[in-house]
Coordinates of C-alpha atoms in Angstrom, one line a residue:
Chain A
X1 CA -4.0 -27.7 -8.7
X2 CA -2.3 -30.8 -9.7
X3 CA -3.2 -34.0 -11.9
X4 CA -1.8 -37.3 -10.8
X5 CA -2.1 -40.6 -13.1
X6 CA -1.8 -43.8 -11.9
X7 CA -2.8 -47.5 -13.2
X8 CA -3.5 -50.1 -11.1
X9 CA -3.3 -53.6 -12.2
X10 CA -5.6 -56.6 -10.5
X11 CA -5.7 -59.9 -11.4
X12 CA -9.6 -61.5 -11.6
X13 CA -10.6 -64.8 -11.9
X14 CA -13.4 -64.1 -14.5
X15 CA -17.4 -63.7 -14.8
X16 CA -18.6 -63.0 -11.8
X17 CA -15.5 -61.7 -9.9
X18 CA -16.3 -58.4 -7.6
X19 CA -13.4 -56.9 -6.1
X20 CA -12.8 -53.9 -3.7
X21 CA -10.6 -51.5 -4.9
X22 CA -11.3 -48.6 -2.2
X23 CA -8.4 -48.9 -0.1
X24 CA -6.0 -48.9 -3.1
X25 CA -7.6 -45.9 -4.1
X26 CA -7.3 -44.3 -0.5
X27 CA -3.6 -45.3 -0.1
X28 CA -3.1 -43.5 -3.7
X29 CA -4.7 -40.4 -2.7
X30 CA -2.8 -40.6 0.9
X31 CA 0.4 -41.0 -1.2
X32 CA -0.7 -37.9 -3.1
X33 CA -0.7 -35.6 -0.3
X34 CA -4.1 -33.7 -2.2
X35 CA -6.5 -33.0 0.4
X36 CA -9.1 -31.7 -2.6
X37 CA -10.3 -32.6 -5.2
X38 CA -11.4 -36.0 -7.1
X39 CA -10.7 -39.3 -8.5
X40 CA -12.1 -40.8 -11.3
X41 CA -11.6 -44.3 -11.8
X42 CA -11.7 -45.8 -15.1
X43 CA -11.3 -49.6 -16.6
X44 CA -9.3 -50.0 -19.9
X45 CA -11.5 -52.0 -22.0
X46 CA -14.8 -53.4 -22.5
X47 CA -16.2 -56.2 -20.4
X48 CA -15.3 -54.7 -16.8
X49 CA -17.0 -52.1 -14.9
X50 CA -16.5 -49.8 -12.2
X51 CA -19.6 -49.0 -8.9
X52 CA -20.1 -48.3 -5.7
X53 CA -22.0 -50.9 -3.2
X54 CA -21.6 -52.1 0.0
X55 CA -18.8 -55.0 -0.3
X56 CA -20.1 -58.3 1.3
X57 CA -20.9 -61.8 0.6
X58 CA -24.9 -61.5 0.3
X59 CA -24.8 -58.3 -1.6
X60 CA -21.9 -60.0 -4.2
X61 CA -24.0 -62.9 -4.3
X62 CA -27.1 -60.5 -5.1
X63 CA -24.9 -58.5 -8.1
X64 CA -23.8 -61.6 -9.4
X65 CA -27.8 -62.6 -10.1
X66 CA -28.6 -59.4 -11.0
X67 CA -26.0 -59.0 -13.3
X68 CA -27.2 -62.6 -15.0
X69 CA -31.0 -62.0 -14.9
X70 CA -30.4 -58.6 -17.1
X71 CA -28.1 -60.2 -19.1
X72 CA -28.4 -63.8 -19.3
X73 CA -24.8 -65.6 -19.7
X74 CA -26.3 -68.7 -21.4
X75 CA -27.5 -67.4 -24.5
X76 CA -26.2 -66.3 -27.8
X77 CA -25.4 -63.0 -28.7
X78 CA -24.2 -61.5 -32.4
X79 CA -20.8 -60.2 -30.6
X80 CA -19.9 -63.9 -30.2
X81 CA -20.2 -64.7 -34.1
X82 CA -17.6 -61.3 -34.3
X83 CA -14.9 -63.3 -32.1
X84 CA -16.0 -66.6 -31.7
X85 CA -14.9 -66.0 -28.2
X86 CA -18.7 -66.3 -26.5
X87 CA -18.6 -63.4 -23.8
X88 CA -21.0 -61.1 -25.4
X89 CA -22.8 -61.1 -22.3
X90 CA -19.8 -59.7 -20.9
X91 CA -19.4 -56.8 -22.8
X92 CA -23.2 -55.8 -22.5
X93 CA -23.3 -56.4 -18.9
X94 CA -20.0 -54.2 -19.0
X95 CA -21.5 -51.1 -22.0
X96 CA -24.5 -51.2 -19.1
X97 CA -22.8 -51.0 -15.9
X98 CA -20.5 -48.2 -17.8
X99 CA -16.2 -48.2 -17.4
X100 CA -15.7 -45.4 -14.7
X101 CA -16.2 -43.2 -11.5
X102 CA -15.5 -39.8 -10.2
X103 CA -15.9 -39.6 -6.6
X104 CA -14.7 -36.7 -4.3
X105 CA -12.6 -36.2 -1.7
X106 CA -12.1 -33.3 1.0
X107 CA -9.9 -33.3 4.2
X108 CA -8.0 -36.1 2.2
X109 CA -10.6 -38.6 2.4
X110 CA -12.9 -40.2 -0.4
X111 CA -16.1 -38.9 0.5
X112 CA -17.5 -42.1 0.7
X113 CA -20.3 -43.7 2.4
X114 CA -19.3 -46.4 5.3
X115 CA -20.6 -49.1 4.0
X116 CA -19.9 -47.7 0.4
X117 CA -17.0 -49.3 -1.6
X118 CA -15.5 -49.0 -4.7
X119 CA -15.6 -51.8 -7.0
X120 CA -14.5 -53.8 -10.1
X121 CA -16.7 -55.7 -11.9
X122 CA -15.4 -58.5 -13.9
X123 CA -17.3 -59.3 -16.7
X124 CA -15.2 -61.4 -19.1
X125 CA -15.8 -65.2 -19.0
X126 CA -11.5 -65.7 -18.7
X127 CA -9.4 -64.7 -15.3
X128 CA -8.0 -61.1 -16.6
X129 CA -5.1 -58.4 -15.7
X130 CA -7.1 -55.6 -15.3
X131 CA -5.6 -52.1 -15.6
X132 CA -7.8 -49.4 -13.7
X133 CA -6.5 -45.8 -14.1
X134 CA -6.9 -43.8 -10.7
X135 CA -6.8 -39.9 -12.3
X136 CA -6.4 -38.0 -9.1
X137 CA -7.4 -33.7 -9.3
X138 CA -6.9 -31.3 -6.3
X139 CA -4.9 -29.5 -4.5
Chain B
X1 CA -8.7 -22.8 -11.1
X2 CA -10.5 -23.1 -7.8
X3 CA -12.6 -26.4 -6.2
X4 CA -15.2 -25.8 -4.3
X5 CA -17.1 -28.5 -1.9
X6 CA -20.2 -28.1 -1.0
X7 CA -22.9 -30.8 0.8
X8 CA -26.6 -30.6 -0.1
X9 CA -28.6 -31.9 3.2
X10 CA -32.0 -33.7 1.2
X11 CA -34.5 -35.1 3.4
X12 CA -36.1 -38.1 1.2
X13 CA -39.8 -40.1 2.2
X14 CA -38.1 -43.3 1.2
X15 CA -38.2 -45.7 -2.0
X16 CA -39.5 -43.9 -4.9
X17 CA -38.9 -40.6 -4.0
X18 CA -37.5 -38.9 -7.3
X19 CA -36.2 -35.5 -6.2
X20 CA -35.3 -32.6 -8.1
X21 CA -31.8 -31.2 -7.2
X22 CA -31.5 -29.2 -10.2
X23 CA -31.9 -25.7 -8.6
X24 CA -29.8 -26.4 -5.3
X25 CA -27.2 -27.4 -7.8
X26 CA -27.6 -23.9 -10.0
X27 CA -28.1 -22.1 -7.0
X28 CA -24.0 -23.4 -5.4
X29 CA -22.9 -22.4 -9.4
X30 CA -24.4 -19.0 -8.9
X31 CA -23.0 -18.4 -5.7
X32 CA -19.6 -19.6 -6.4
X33 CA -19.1 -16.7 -9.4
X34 CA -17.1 -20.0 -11.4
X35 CA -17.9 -19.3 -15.1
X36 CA -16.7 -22.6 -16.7
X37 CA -16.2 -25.8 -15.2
X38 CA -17.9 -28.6 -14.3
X39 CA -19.9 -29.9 -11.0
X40 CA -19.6 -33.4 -9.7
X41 CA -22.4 -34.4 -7.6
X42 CA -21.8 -37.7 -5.9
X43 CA -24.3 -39.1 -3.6
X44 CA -22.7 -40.7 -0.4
X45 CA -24.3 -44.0 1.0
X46 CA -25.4 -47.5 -0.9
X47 CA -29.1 -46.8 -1.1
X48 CA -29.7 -44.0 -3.5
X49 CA -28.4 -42.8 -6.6
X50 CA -28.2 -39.3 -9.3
X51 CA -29.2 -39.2 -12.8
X52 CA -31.5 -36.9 -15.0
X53 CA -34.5 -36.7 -16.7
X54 CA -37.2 -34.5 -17.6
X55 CA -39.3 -34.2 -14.3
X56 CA -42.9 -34.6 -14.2
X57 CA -45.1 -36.8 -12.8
X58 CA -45.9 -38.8 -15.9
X59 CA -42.1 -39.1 -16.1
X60 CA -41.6 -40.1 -12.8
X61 CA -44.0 -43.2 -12.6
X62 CA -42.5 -44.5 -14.9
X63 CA -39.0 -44.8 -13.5
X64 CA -40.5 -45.8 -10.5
X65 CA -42.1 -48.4 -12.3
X66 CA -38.7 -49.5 -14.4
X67 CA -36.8 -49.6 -11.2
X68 CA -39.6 -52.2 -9.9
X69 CA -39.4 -53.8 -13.2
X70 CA -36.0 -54.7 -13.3
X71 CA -35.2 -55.2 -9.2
X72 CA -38.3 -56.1 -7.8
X73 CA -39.1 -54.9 -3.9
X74 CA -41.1 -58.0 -3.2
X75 CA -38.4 -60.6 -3.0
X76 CA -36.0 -61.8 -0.7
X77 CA -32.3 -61.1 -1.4
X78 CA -29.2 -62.5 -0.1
X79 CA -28.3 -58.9 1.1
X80 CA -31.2 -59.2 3.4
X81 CA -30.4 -62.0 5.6
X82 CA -26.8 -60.1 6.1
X83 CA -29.1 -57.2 8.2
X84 CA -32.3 -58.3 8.4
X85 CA -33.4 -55.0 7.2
X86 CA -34.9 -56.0 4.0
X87 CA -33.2 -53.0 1.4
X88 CA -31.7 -55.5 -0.6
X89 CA -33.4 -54.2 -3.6
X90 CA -32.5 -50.5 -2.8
X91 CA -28.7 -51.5 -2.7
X92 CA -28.8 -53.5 -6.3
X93 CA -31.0 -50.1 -7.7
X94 CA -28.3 -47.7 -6.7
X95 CA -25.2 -50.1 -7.7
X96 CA -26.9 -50.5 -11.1
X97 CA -28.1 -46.7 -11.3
X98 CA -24.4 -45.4 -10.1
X99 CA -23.8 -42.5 -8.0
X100 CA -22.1 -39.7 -9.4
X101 CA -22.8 -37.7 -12.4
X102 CA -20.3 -34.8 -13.9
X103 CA -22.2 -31.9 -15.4
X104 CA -20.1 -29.4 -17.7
X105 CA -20.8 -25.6 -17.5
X106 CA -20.3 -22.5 -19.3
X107 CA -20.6 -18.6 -18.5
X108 CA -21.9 -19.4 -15.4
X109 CA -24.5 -21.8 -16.5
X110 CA -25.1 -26.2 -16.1
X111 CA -25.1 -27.7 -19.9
X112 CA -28.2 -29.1 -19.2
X113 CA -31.2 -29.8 -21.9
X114 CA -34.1 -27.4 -20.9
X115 CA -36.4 -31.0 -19.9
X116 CA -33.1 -32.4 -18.4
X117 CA -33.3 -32.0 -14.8
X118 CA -30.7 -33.5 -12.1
X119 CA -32.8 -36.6 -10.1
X120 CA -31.6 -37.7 -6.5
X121 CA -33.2 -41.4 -6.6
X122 CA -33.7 -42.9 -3.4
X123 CA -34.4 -46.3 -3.3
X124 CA -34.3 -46.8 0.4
X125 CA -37.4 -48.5 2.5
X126 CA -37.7 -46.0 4.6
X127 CA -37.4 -41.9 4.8
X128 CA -33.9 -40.8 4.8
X129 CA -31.4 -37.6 5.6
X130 CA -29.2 -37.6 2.1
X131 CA -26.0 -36.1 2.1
X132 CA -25.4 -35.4 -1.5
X133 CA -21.2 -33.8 -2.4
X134 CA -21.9 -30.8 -5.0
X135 CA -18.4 -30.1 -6.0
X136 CA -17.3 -26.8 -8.3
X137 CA -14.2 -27.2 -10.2
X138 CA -13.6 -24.5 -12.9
X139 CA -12.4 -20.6 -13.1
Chain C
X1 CA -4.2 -26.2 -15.5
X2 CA -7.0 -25.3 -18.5
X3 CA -10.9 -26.1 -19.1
X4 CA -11.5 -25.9 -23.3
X5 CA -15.2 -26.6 -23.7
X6 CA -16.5 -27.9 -27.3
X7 CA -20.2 -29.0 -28.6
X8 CA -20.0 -31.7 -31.3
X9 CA -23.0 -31.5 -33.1
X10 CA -24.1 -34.8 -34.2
X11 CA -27.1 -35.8 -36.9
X12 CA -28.6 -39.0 -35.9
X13 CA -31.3 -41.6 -37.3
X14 CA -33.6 -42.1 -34.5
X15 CA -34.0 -44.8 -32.1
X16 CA -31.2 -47.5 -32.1
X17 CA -28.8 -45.3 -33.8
X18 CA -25.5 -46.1 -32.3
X19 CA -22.6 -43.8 -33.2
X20 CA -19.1 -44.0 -32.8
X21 CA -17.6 -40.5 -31.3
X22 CA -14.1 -41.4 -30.3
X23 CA -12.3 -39.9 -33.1
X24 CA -14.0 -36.8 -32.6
X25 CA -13.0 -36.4 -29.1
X26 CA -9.8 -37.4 -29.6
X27 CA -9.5 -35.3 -32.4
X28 CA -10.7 -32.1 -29.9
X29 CA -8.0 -33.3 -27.8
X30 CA -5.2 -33.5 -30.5
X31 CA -5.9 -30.1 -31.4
X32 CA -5.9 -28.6 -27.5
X33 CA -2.2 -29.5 -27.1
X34 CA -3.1 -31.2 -23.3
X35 CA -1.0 -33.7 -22.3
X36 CA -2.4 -35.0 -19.6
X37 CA -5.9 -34.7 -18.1
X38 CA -9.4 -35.6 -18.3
X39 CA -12.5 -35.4 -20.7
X40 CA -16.2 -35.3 -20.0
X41 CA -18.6 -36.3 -22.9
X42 CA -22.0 -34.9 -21.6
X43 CA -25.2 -35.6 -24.0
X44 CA -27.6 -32.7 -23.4
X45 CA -31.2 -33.4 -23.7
X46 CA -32.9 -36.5 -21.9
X47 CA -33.4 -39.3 -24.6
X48 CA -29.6 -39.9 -25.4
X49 CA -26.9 -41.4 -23.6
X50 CA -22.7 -42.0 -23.3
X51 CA -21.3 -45.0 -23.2
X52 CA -18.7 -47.3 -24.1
X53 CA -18.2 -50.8 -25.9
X54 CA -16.6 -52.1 -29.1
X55 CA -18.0 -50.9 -31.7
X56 CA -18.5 -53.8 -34.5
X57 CA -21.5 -54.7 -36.1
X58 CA -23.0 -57.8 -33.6
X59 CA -21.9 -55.5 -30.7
X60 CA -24.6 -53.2 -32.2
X61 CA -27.2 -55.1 -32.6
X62 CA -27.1 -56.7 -29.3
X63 CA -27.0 -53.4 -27.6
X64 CA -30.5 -52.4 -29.5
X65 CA -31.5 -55.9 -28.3
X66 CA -30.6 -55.4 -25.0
X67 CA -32.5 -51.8 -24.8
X68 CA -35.6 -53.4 -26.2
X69 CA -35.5 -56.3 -23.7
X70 CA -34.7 -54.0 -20.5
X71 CA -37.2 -50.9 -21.9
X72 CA -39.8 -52.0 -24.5
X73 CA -40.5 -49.8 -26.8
X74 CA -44.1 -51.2 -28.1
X75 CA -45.9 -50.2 -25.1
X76 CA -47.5 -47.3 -23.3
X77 CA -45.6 -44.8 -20.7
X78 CA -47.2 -42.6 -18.6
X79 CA -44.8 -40.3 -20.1
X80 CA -46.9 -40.6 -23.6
X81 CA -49.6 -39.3 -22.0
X82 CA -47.3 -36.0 -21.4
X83 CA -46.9 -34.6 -24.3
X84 CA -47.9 -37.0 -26.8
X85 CA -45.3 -37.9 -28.6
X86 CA -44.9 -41.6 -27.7
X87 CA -41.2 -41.8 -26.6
X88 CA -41.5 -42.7 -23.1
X89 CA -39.2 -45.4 -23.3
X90 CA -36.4 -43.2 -24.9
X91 CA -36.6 -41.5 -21.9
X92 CA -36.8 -44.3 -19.6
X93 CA -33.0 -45.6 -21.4
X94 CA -31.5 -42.6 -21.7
X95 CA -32.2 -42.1 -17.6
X96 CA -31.4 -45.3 -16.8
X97 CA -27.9 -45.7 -19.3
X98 CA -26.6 -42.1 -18.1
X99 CA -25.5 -38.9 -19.6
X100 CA -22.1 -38.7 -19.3
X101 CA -18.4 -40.1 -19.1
X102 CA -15.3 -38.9 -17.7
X103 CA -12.2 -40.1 -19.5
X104 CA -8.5 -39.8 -18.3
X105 CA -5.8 -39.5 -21.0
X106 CA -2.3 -39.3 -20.7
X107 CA 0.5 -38.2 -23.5
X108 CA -2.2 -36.5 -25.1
X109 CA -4.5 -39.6 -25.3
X110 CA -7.5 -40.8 -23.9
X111 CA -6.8 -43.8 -21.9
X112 CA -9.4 -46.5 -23.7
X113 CA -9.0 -49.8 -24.6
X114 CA -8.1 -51.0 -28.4
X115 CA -11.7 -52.0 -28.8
X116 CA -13.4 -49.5 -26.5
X117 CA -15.3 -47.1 -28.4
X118 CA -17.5 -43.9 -27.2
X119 CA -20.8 -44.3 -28.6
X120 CA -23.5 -41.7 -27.9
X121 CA -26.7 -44.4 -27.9
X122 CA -29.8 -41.9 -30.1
X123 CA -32.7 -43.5 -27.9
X124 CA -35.7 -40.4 -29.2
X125 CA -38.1 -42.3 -32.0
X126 CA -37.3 -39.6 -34.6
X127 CA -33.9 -38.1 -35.8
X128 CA -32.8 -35.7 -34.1
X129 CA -29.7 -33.2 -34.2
X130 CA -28.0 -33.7 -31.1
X131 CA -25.3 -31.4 -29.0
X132 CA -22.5 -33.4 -27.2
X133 CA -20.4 -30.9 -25.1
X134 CA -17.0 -32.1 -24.9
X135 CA -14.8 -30.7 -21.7
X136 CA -11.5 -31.2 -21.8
X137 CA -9.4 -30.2 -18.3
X138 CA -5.7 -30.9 -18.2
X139 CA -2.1 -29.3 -18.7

């Protein structure tokens, strides 16, 4: 059994920004040569998330409204008097949503759905340099 | 350390169907003779997701009615139009709900409260065949 | 490879007590001598949860806000009607934020942001003694 670290690091453009990190996670494991085991994917920090859902435009669209009907981005929140940097929202959208994943994999394949992806939410209301570790277990 | 994968075949009646897993689960522990460890269950597929609570029926209206509450079935979403097969609400349920859940256990036993049960959630508008990844890591 | 499991047993004040568990954890880790790894915080019992944010006064306050807004706590659940004891909605947010987390660390620490904190989120409308196992797997 073997335990392989890595980081990722994507750029987002801010609130609102859903990006698909599955296939960076698939070449990692295909680099790893593990054919069992699991990943767990985790975001360093506090207003980014990590799910699963199926990664196109109406269903982004569909999180994005979702994400602002829970928590509302136009509204004042005490974490913004803390900072003065007004992205409160983000980090309860972010404490919600929760920072990480584990997802198996057998054969070396994610055992994912087809139409399942893995994805980063961005939460903050600034473009960020997101670090994502990708903890790979197995054998 | 050994991994063991295993796949849980559920048959669901569609959204709102809250099924316990708990005993399948125990059942794979039992089998596998692992004494400590943990099990990752991961549910494959956009529609349905795993968490726990104490099951009964009181219990379970009341998710059903939470889920309703805060992604309502009787609206259009932009996920729909991309199909036409009107889940849209069933996909933003299990993004928000997550998929995956990692139980601990010890001398042969899940860590699990005694009204703490393990909860497929399918949120899909019609009845579905669940593949659900029960995976043993441990000694 | 190695699997240490701990409990952290942890007094809380009821509903809307927040509580800060990172230094316990990595304290647990600290003492295991693992380098590199992973950790899985798992509340047991169904009216608690596990997650992350920064943990600073406002950031509090608008996570008890946010739980009140998404689960009410002044009404009826059919889960009252159970047993009688009026915490249907501690239930209702512990199932809905999760039990557990899976962290990575690396050089014997856990891989979180500077102002990410582990917070086990007391949901149950009395205080209540609570049992956190803490798993750590790594070499």
């Amino acid at each position: 059994m073997e335990i392989i670290n890595h980081t990722l690091n994507v750029k987002t453009k801010g609130s609102g920004d859903l990006i698909d990190i599955t296939e960076q996670i698939s070449g990692l494991l295909h680099k790893s040569k593990l054919t069992k085991g699991n990943v767990t994917i985790f975001n360093i920090g506090s207003t980014a998330a990590i799910t699963t859902f199926e990664f196109e435009p109406g269903m982004i669209k569909d999180m994005q409204e979702l994400y602002e009907k829970l928590v509302p981005s136009d509204r004042h929140y005490h974490h913004d008097d803390t900072w003065g940097d007004a992205n409160g929202f983000s980090h309860l959208r972010a404490a919600l949503q929760g920072p990480s994943l584990t997802i198996p994999f057998e054969k070396g394949a994610l055992m994912l759905g087809t139409w399942q992806q893995v994805v980063l939410a961005e939460f903050d209301n600034r473009p960020r340099q997101r670090k994502i570790v990708v903890q790979l277990i197995g054998e």
